Amino acid sequence: MAKKKIVAQADLARIETVIAEYQNERWALLPLLERIQQEFGFIPPSSIGLIAKGLRLFPAQVQGVITFYAQLYTTPRGKNIVRVCRGTACHVRGGKTILKLVKRHLGIQEGEITPDFEYSLETVACIGCCALAPNMVINRNIYGRMNPKKVALIFGQHGRQ
Amino acid sequence: MVEEKATVSTNGQHTILVCRGSGCPGSDEILRRLEEKVTQNGLPVEVKPTGCHGFCQAGPTVIVEPEDVFYCHVSVDDIDEIIQKHLCAHEVVNRLLYIDPVTGQAVPHYSDINFYKKQERVVLRNCGHINPERIDDYLARGGYLSLRKVLFQMTPGQVIEEIKKAGLRGRGGAGFPTAVKWELCRNAPGSPKYMICNADEGDPGAFMDRCILEADPHSVLEGLIIAAYAIGASGGYVYCRAEKPLAIERLKIALRQVKEHGLTGDNILGSGFSLQLDLREGAGAFVCGEETALMMSIEGRRGMPRPRPPFPAQSGLDGKPTIINNVKTLATVPIIIDRGADWYAGIGTEKSKGTVVFALTGKIANSGLVEVPMGTPLSKVIFDIGGGIPRGKRFKAVQTGGPSGGCIPARFMDSPVDYESLTKLGSIMGSGGMVVMDDATCMVDIARFFLNFTQAESCGKCVPCRLGTRQMLEILTRITEGKGRESDIETLLNIAKTVKECSLCGLGQTCPNPVLTTLAYFRDEYEAHIKEKKCPAAVCDALMISPCQHTCPVGINIPKYVAHIAAGEYLEAVETIRERNPFPAICGRICHHPCEGKCRRGELDEPVAIRGLKRFAADWYFEHIGELPEPEPFPQTHSQKVAVVGAGPCGLSCAYFLAQMGYPATVFEALPVGGGMLSVAIPDFRLPREVIQREIDYIAKRGVEIRYSTPIDVNFTVEGLRKNGFEAVFIAAGAQRSQRIGIPGELEDLEGFYYGLRFLRDVKVGKSVRIGRRVAVVGGGNVALDSSRTALRLGADEVSIFYRRSREEMPVTEVEYNEALAEGVQVNFLVSPTRIVSDKWKIAGLQCTHMRLGEPDDSGRRRPVPVSGSEFFADADTVIAAVGQAPDLSFLPPDSALERTRWERLVVDDNRLATNVPGVFAGGDFVFGPGMVVEAIAAGRRGAIAIDKYLKGDTSRVEIYDLKPGIIEEVISREEEETWEPQFRPEISRLPVEERKQSFKETELAFSEERARQEAKRCLRCDLEK
């Protein structure tokens, strides 16, 4: 617990430097939030006040933008982000079953993190690789033409199940 | 067999193009390995990474130039072979070539592949041919020349005029004329003006923009700079969604390069025109694809749409005049400037000019990016370019326009693709997603899927959209879970209308489209979900235990009996089948097995051989019948007697299930044998008579009384049965009247002329039937095939089938068709006889005409139409007419109270099979016309349930659900290892063709015990997923 706090403090200092870079840019809020998330994996709620101050906005405005966009997170995510595509082509080719199986393999629901912070499970509306449907993405690797056996094998490789 | 046309250039420089689109995962490694090997071997080869070639189905792809050889599904391990064989030994690597799904032939050359050959690539002109990360490649193909032309030779007004003349319409979906928008912005007061490229392509199932940005980002930037010049913008943005990281990466590189080359920034190329261009990333909000929301997002706010007017062209970003164009619109601009408005306006239709890019996906053989001229028929895109539907399934519908679009059913497949035609069908062009669906796609589920998406993406500003989508989603979810109410359809229509009319932006205005179109075109599927709790496509999980069981007309617990076979418990397997079907041995032989079409294993490699397994279990039972306990009659728990008319599969099933429910059931049969059509029409080589007899014996042993040679007729009527103490009657008299072809010369007394049914019956009962040497069979169904094969066995030299449609429309199984062909039956498709020619009361031949497939009918089957002037004469000395059968109602006295339709059929309630006379029920072929045997059995069971309800005074509907088993079935452990490799099903053995043609012996052989158990283990046990 104590360790976590120290990290959080160091983060805030770093976040302040990042904010400074964007202070004079026009319409900087979204790019800044994306940058913070890129660096820390999520946007620490404690940084919202700093961001608002830096960009001369109300904290509610910052909070409003964060909650509006699905890809902005205020909680940490797993080390590996597993995203199962729920696009039309994937749906038509059985993406629903793939999601069900991945949930079973990881033991979590979508939007959740495994207790060891190893995996986050998310769904995505479409990754645009419809020809390979059904698809799954782990971090930046796309796994196409998924089937139940592949799910078992992939999570076997990733040291689970 | 590979037709070797490819010649490999032996001298000079080769270029290897490696696709590095998102759709080709693993290509980075392929590229690395190729580069490494080329350097190692010191080959004069340039390895060039490119963007997407569009044919993502075949990915990862590698093209070797100059010979233009296309390798698909390349993996890192194939690189050595390509290097050694192609580049060193100058031979094509045959095993990596593309195989045409229709012809089965390998196609070595890129340009010969139908997928590419039939396209017209304007927007995608550079995709796959250049390295998207090198501006020099783009410049070498004439890149940025249009920009120079515009900057130095044209005024902004002339640019707008040129685009107007070309007739370019916005490719984002709505199709607003681009030039009109530009002009509006140019003339609007205010400064600075902004030019935005909308690359926030978010429709699920659409990836055109992503591919263009990944493969040819400069064409988009060039278009954007030209547009900025035309409207007088000094600021520009490309707004790209974050979910497309590779596109963003390439855009960043391209933006750096244009800056370095002085193509953006101050005083571009010394022309005095300046443009500051920047990239903005979206953060996962679909609604930001809407232009006013997109501008909000760029301004760093919540991306919520606002009412228009004012239009962005007047007041947009920061309140200044702004133009937002789609990626494809902008990528088209440079080529219009280059080749001229007249050239562009020459492509497409009168109102929709140019080409359209589709992302063709779903249940289609060739998925990928397709560009065709506007006005191309859908069928050309789906069948000629897309290669049709894989795995022999049927094309059901195509979805265009993503969540804003609609589902267009197969019967409109000849509609041209343009803005107006799609709108007329209730869909939209949209951004260009085209998802193809086959009969394993549930339309209610699809509507629910899209609503789920739009509900989540609705920004919440307009109440009708925010609440309406939620309500519609709840209703649709309820329907897919089998909890639908009768009023739901009306409610859906009402909400859809309100949401459409009362929402501000495109999202709300169009999101009811998927619901409205599926309701308009597939209302029967909604009704099946609501009333029958059935999902015809076997998709909706909540309604079923497993897709096979759900699809089976009688609902056999297939996974259970297959598991019993795997475990060696054959008696239990047969008992499981008999819970729902008293004819395991018969259905194990001749069932058309719709279950296998929905088997999930089939998505992996091949469906489980369910029919073959059923036969194995049934045959095992009858072989061991002596060792097994004698079947006991079902205990009688009711006293009301029920009569069944007709001892065919429908009547016997009804009696069997009535007996199972405890009723004394008596079957009245006109003939001295039971089995109905099975006994009189299906030849012994498909269904031996002993098999039928054993199943009937079993039914009799379970307590069903069968009275043979007891016809129901004028003397012994249905009403008479009621008076004789039968409290309910089920009529299952079959469809035994042969239909006439209806052509001149069709006279029954002609020597050598038969109706198929009569012919088969006479042969089966052992009458001597004279058959000539040249037999012509008219028709394309089971009776036609059976008659042909019977004629061959009777010694005909030549048997030809004349069928007016094509193979696809033939209602026979693959097995039957292939067997007939192997035995030597000739099939003439698209031929229809017009006259039977005879000489002195002897058949001389058939006058025929060729047909072609015309417009699709309501079911999506194309109607055959005669080709004028194509008449010809076919010699024949015997003609067998087998064009269908109809029920024969002649046994009912003319004054019978039973109500009939105009087409001489009984009027029967579909659900309870009740006639207008209380206590009289009817079903099977007798009511619905000739169908499949398992459907007749299902009707018999339905009749039994309806009669039970009637006798108990219960007036509710018959509801037949797949009840979930109360206890979880014991899991049968799978012994084999899980592998990536597909395991195919074993071939079912058959008698050799020569032996077959000589006798009426059964042609298909049963699985051996070992094979059956092996095969049963391939079952994925979908039933255990619950």
CSV table of C-alpha atoms in Angstrom, one decimal, chain B residues 226-511:
chain,number,residue,atom,x,y,z
B,226,ILE,CA,-6.3,20.9,-52.9
B,227,ALA,CA,-9.6,21.2,-51.1
B,228,ALA,CA,-8.1,23.7,-48.6
B,229,TYR,CA,-6.9,25.7,-51.6
B,230,ALA,CA,-10.3,25.6,-53.2
B,231,ILE,CA,-12.1,26.8,-50.1
B,232,GLY,CA,-9.4,29.1,-48.9
B,233,ALA,CA,-8.6,27.4,-45.7
B,234,SER,CA,-5.4,28.1,-43.8
B,235,GLY,CA,-5.8,25.5,-41.1
B,236,GLY,CA,-6.3,21.8,-41.6
B,237,TYR,CA,-6.8,18.7,-39.5
B,238,VAL,CA,-6.9,15.0,-40.1
B,239,TYR,CA,-9.1,13.4,-37.4
B,240,CYS,CA,-8.3,9.7,-37.1
B,241,ARG,CA,-9.6,7.3,-34.6
B,242,ALA,CA,-7.2,5.8,-32.0
B,243,GLU,CA,-8.3,2.3,-32.7
B,244,LYS,CA,-6.3,2.3,-35.9
B,245,PRO,CA,-2.7,2.7,-34.7
B,246,LEU,CA,-1.0,1.8,-37.9
B,247,ALA,CA,-3.0,4.3,-39.9
B,248,ILE,CA,-2.0,7.0,-37.3
B,249,GLU,CA,1.6,6.0,-37.5
B,250,ARG,CA,1.7,6.2,-41.3
B,251,LEU,CA,-0.2,9.5,-41.3
B,252,LYS,CA,2.4,11.0,-38.9
B,253,ILE,CA,5.2,9.9,-41.3
B,254,ALA,CA,3.3,11.3,-44.3
B,255,LEU,CA,2.6,14.6,-42.5
B,256,ARG,CA,6.3,15.0,-41.7
B,257,GLN,CA,7.3,14.2,-45.3
B,258,VAL,CA,4.9,16.8,-46.8
B,259,LYS,CA,6.2,19.4,-44.4
B,260,GLU,CA,9.8,18.5,-45.4
B,261,HIS,CA,8.9,18.8,-49.1
B,262,GLY,CA,7.3,22.1,-48.6
B,263,LEU,CA,3.9,20.8,-49.5
B,264,THR,CA,2.3,22.2,-46.4
B,265,GLY,CA,3.2,25.1,-44.1
B,266,ASP,CA,3.8,28.7,-45.3
B,267,ASN,CA,3.9,29.6,-48.9
B,268,ILE,CA,3.5,26.1,-50.4
B,269,LEU,CA,5.9,25.5,-53.3
B,270,GLY,CA,6.2,29.3,-53.6
B,271,SER,CA,2.6,29.7,-54.6
B,272,GLY,CA,1.7,32.1,-51.8
B,273,PHE,CA,-0.8,29.6,-50.5
B,274,SER,CA,-0.3,28.5,-46.9
B,275,LEU,CA,-1.8,25.6,-44.9
B,276,GLN,CA,-1.0,24.4,-41.4
B,277,LEU,CA,-1.9,20.7,-41.2
B,278,ASP,CA,-2.2,18.8,-38.0
B,279,LEU,CA,-3.3,15.3,-36.8
B,280,ARG,CA,-5.9,14.7,-34.1
B,281,GLU,CA,-6.6,11.3,-32.6
B,282,GLY,CA,-10.1,10.3,-31.5
B,283,ALA,CA,-10.5,8.5,-28.2
B,284,GLY,CA,-13.1,6.0,-28.8
B,285,ALA,CA,-16.4,7.7,-29.4
B,286,PHE,CA,-18.3,6.6,-32.5
B,287,VAL,CA,-20.5,9.6,-32.6
B,288,CYS,CA,-17.4,11.8,-33.4
B,289,GLY,CA,-17.7,10.6,-36.9
B,290,GLU,CA,-20.6,13.0,-37.1
B,291,GLU,CA,-19.2,16.3,-38.4
B,292,THR,CA,-20.4,18.6,-35.6
B,293,ALA,CA,-19.4,16.2,-32.9
B,294,LEU,CA,-16.0,15.7,-34.6
B,295,MET,CA,-15.4,19.4,-34.4
B,296,MET,CA,-16.3,19.5,-30.7
B,297,SER,CA,-13.8,16.7,-30.2
B,298,ILE,CA,-11.1,18.6,-32.0
B,299,GLU,CA,-11.8,21.5,-29.8
B,300,GLY,CA,-11.2,19.2,-26.8
B,301,ARG,CA,-14.8,18.9,-25.7
B,302,ARG,CA,-17.3,16.1,-25.3
B,303,GLY,CA,-18.1,15.1,-28.8
B,304,MET,CA,-21.8,15.8,-29.0
B,305,PRO,CA,-23.6,16.8,-32.2
B,306,ARG,CA,-25.4,20.1,-32.4
B,307,PRO,CA,-28.3,21.1,-34.7
B,308,ARG,CA,-27.7,22.2,-38.2
B,309,PRO,CA,-28.0,24.9,-39.6
B,310,PRO,CA,-25.7,26.7,-39.2
B,311,PHE,CA,-23.8,24.2,-41.3
B,312,PRO,CA,-20.1,23.8,-40.7
B,313,ALA,CA,-19.4,25.4,-44.1
B,314,GLN,CA,-20.7,28.6,-42.5
B,315,SER,CA,-19.9,28.1,-38.9
B,316,GLY,CA,-17.7,25.2,-37.9
B,317,LEU,CA,-14.6,24.7,-36.0
B,318,ASP,CA,-14.1,27.6,-33.6
B,319,GLY,CA,-17.2,29.2,-35.3
B,320,LYS,CA,-15.3,29.6,-38.6
B,321,PRO,CA,-16.3,28.2,-42.0
B,322,THR,CA,-15.1,24.6,-42.1
B,323,ILE,CA,-15.3,21.7,-44.5
B,324,ILE,CA,-15.2,18.1,-43.4
B,325,ASN,CA,-14.7,15.5,-46.1
B,326,ASN,CA,-14.3,11.8,-45.9
B,327,VAL,CA,-11.0,10.0,-46.6
B,328,LYS,CA,-12.2,8.5,-49.9
B,329,THR,CA,-13.7,11.8,-51.1
B,330,LEU,CA,-10.3,13.5,-50.6
B,331,ALA,CA,-8.4,10.6,-52.1
B,332,THR,CA,-10.5,10.9,-55.3
B,333,VAL,CA,-9.9,14.7,-55.7
B,334,PRO,CA,-6.3,14.5,-57.0
B,335,ILE,CA,-7.2,12.0,-59.7
B,336,ILE,CA,-10.1,14.1,-60.9
B,337,ILE,CA,-7.8,17.0,-61.3
B,338,ASP,CA,-5.3,14.8,-63.0
B,339,ARG,CA,-7.6,13.0,-65.5
B,340,GLY,CA,-10.3,15.6,-65.8
B,341,ALA,CA,-13.9,15.8,-64.7
B,342,ASP,CA,-15.2,14.3,-68.0
B,343,TRP,CA,-13.3,11.1,-67.4
B,344,TYR,CA,-14.7,10.8,-63.9
B,345,ALA,CA,-18.2,11.6,-64.8
B,346,GLY,CA,-18.1,8.9,-67.4
B,347,ILE,CA,-17.9,6.3,-64.6
B,348,GLY,CA,-21.0,5.3,-62.7
B,349,THR,CA,-24.7,6.2,-63.1
B,350,GLU,CA,-26.4,9.4,-63.9
B,351,LYS,CA,-26.9,10.5,-60.4
B,352,SER,CA,-24.0,8.6,-58.7
B,353,LYS,CA,-20.7,9.3,-60.4
B,354,GLY,CA,-17.5,7.5,-60.0
B,355,THR,CA,-16.6,4.4,-58.1
B,356,VAL,CA,-17.5,3.2,-54.7
B,357,VAL,CA,-15.2,1.3,-52.3
B,358,PHE,CA,-16.6,-1.4,-50.1
B,359,ALA,CA,-15.2,-3.5,-47.3
B,360,LEU,CA,-16.7,-6.8,-48.3
B,361,THR,CA,-16.8,-9.1,-45.2
B,362,GLY,CA,-18.9,-11.7,-43.4
B,363,LYS,CA,-19.8,-15.0,-44.9
B,364,ILE,CA,-18.1,-14.5,-48.2
B,365,ALA,CA,-15.3,-16.4,-49.9
B,366,ASN,CA,-13.1,-13.4,-50.8
B,367,SER,CA,-13.2,-10.8,-48.1
B,368,GLY,CA,-11.4,-7.5,-48.7
B,369,LEU,CA,-11.6,-4.1,-50.2
B,370,VAL,CA,-13.5,-3.9,-53.4
B,371,GLU,CA,-13.9,-0.9,-55.7
B,372,VAL,CA,-16.5,-0.9,-58.4
B,373,PRO,CA,-18.2,1.7,-60.5
B,374,MET,CA,-21.4,3.1,-59.0
B,375,GLY,CA,-24.4,1.2,-60.2
B,376,THR,CA,-22.8,-2.2,-60.2
B,377,PRO,CA,-25.3,-4.9,-59.2
B,378,LEU,CA,-24.9,-6.3,-55.7
B,379,SER,CA,-24.8,-9.8,-57.1
B,380,LYS,CA,-21.7,-8.9,-59.1
B,381,VAL,CA,-19.9,-7.7,-56.0
B,382,ILE,CA,-20.9,-10.7,-54.0
B,383,PHE,CA,-20.6,-13.5,-56.5
B,384,ASP,CA,-18.2,-12.4,-59.2
B,385,ILE,CA,-15.7,-10.5,-57.0
B,386,GLY,CA,-16.5,-12.0,-53.6
B,387,GLY,CA,-16.6,-15.5,-54.9
B,388,GLY,CA,-20.0,-16.3,-53.3
B,389,ILE,CA,-20.8,-17.9,-50.0
B,390,PRO,CA,-18.4,-20.4,-48.6
B,391,ARG,CA,-19.2,-23.9,-47.3
B,392,GLY,CA,-22.1,-24.4,-49.7
B,393,LYS,CA,-24.4,-22.2,-47.7
B,394,ARG,CA,-27.1,-19.9,-49.1
B,395,PHE,CA,-26.9,-16.2,-49.5
B,396,LYS,CA,-29.5,-14.7,-47.3
B,397,ALA,CA,-28.9,-10.9,-47.0
B,398,VAL,CA,-26.3,-8.2,-47.2
B,399,GLN,CA,-25.9,-5.5,-44.7
B,400,THR,CA,-24.7,-2.1,-46.0
B,401,GLY,CA,-23.9,1.1,-44.2
B,402,GLY,CA,-23.1,-0.4,-40.8
B,403,PRO,CA,-25.3,0.5,-37.8
B,404,SER,CA,-27.0,3.2,-39.9
B,405,GLY,CA,-27.8,0.9,-42.8
B,406,GLY,CA,-30.1,-2.0,-43.4
B,407,CYS,CA,-30.2,-5.6,-44.4
B,408,ILE,CA,-31.0,-6.2,-48.0
B,409,PRO,CA,-32.5,-9.7,-48.7
B,410,ALA,CA,-31.2,-12.0,-51.4
B,411,ARG,CA,-34.2,-11.3,-53.6
B,412,PHE,CA,-32.8,-7.8,-54.3
B,413,MET,CA,-29.4,-9.0,-55.3
B,414,ASP,CA,-29.6,-7.5,-58.8
B,415,SER,CA,-30.2,-4.0,-57.4
B,416,PRO,CA,-27.5,-1.6,-58.5
B,417,VAL,CA,-25.3,-0.1,-55.9
B,418,ASP,CA,-25.7,3.6,-55.8
B,419,TYR,CA,-27.0,6.2,-53.3
B,420,GLU,CA,-30.6,6.2,-54.6
B,421,SER,CA,-31.1,2.5,-55.0
B,422,LEU,CA,-29.9,1.6,-51.6
B,423,THR,CA,-32.0,4.3,-49.9
B,424,LYS,CA,-35.0,2.9,-51.8
B,425,LEU,CA,-34.4,-0.5,-50.2
B,426,GLY,CA,-34.3,1.1,-46.7
B,427,SER,CA,-30.5,0.9,-46.4
B,428,ILE,CA,-27.8,3.5,-47.1
B,429,MET,CA,-24.5,3.6,-48.8
B,430,GLY,CA,-22.9,4.7,-45.6
B,431,SER,CA,-19.2,4.7,-45.4
B,432,GLY,CA,-19.0,1.4,-47.3
B,433,GLY,CA,-19.2,-1.6,-45.1
B,434,MET,CA,-20.8,-4.6,-46.8
B,435,VAL,CA,-21.4,-7.6,-44.6
B,436,VAL,CA,-22.7,-10.7,-46.3
B,437,MET,CA,-24.9,-13.1,-44.4
B,438,ASP,CA,-25.8,-16.7,-45.0
B,439,ASP,CA,-28.6,-18.8,-43.6
B,440,ALA,CA,-26.7,-19.3,-40.4
B,441,THR,CA,-27.2,-15.6,-39.5
B,442,CYS,CA,-30.1,-14.7,-37.4
B,443,MET,CA,-31.7,-11.4,-38.4
B,444,VAL,CA,-33.1,-10.6,-35.0
B,445,ASP,CA,-29.8,-11.1,-33.5
B,446,ILE,CA,-28.2,-8.8,-36.1
B,447,ALA,CA,-30.7,-6.1,-35.4
B,448,ARG,CA,-30.0,-6.5,-31.7
B,449,PHE,CA,-26.3,-6.4,-32.4
B,450,PHE,CA,-26.5,-3.0,-34.1
B,451,LEU,CA,-28.8,-1.6,-31.5
B,452,ASN,CA,-26.4,-2.7,-28.8
B,453,PHE,CA,-23.8,-0.7,-30.6
B,454,THR,CA,-25.8,2.4,-31.2
B,455,GLN,CA,-27.3,2.3,-27.8
B,456,ALA,CA,-23.8,2.4,-26.3
B,457,GLU,CA,-22.6,5.0,-28.7
B,458,SER,CA,-25.6,7.4,-28.5
B,459,CYS,CA,-24.2,10.6,-27.0
B,460,GLY,CA,-27.4,11.1,-25.0
B,461,LYS,CA,-28.2,14.6,-26.1
B,462,CYS,CA,-31.5,13.8,-27.7
B,463,VAL,CA,-34.0,12.0,-25.5
B,464,PRO,CA,-35.6,9.9,-28.3
B,465,CYS,CA,-32.2,8.5,-29.3
B,466,ARG,CA,-31.0,7.9,-25.8
B,467,LEU,CA,-34.1,6.2,-24.5
B,468,GLY,CA,-35.4,4.8,-27.8
B,469,THR,CA,-32.3,2.9,-28.5
B,470,ARG,CA,-32.3,1.5,-25.0
B,471,GLN,CA,-36.0,0.4,-25.3
B,472,MET,CA,-35.5,-1.1,-28.7
B,473,LEU,CA,-32.5,-3.0,-27.4
B,474,GLU,CA,-34.4,-4.3,-24.4
B,475,ILE,CA,-37.2,-5.5,-26.6
B,476,LEU,CA,-34.9,-7.1,-29.1
B,477,THR,CA,-32.9,-8.8,-26.3
B,478,ARG,CA,-36.1,-10.1,-24.9
B,479,ILE,CA,-37.1,-11.5,-28.2
B,480,THR,CA,-33.8,-13.3,-28.7
B,481,GLU,CA,-34.2,-14.8,-25.2
B,482,GLY,CA,-37.5,-16.2,-26.1
B,483,LYS,CA,-39.5,-13.8,-23.9
B,484,GLY,CA,-40.9,-11.8,-26.8
B,485,ARG,CA,-44.5,-10.7,-26.7
B,486,GLU,CA,-46.9,-10.5,-29.6
B,487,SER,CA,-47.1,-6.7,-29.3
B,488,ASP,CA,-43.4,-6.3,-29.5
B,489,ILE,CA,-43.2,-5.9,-33.3
B,490,GLU,CA,-45.6,-3.0,-33.3
B,491,THR,CA,-43.9,-1.4,-30.4
B,492,LEU,CA,-40.5,-1.7,-32.2
B,493,LEU,CA,-42.0,0.0,-35.3
B,494,ASN,CA,-43.4,2.8,-33.2
B,495,ILE,CA,-40.2,3.5,-31.3
B,496,ALA,CA,-38.1,3.3,-34.5
B,497,LYS,CA,-40.3,5.9,-36.2
B,498,THR,CA,-40.0,8.3,-33.3
B,499,VAL,CA,-36.2,7.9,-33.0
B,500,LYS,CA,-35.8,8.4,-36.7
B,501,GLU,CA,-37.9,11.6,-36.8
B,502,CYS,CA,-36.9,13.2,-33.5
B,503,SER,CA,-33.1,12.9,-33.4
B,504,LEU,CA,-30.7,15.7,-34.2
B,505,CYS,CA,-27.8,13.9,-35.9
B,506,GLY,CA,-27.3,11.1,-38.4
B,507,LEU,CA,-26.7,8.5,-35.6
B,508,GLY,CA,-30.2,8.8,-34.2
B,509,GLN,CA,-31.9,9.4,-37.6
B,510,THR,CA,-30.4,6.2,-39.0
B,511,CYS,CA,-29.9,3.8,-36.1
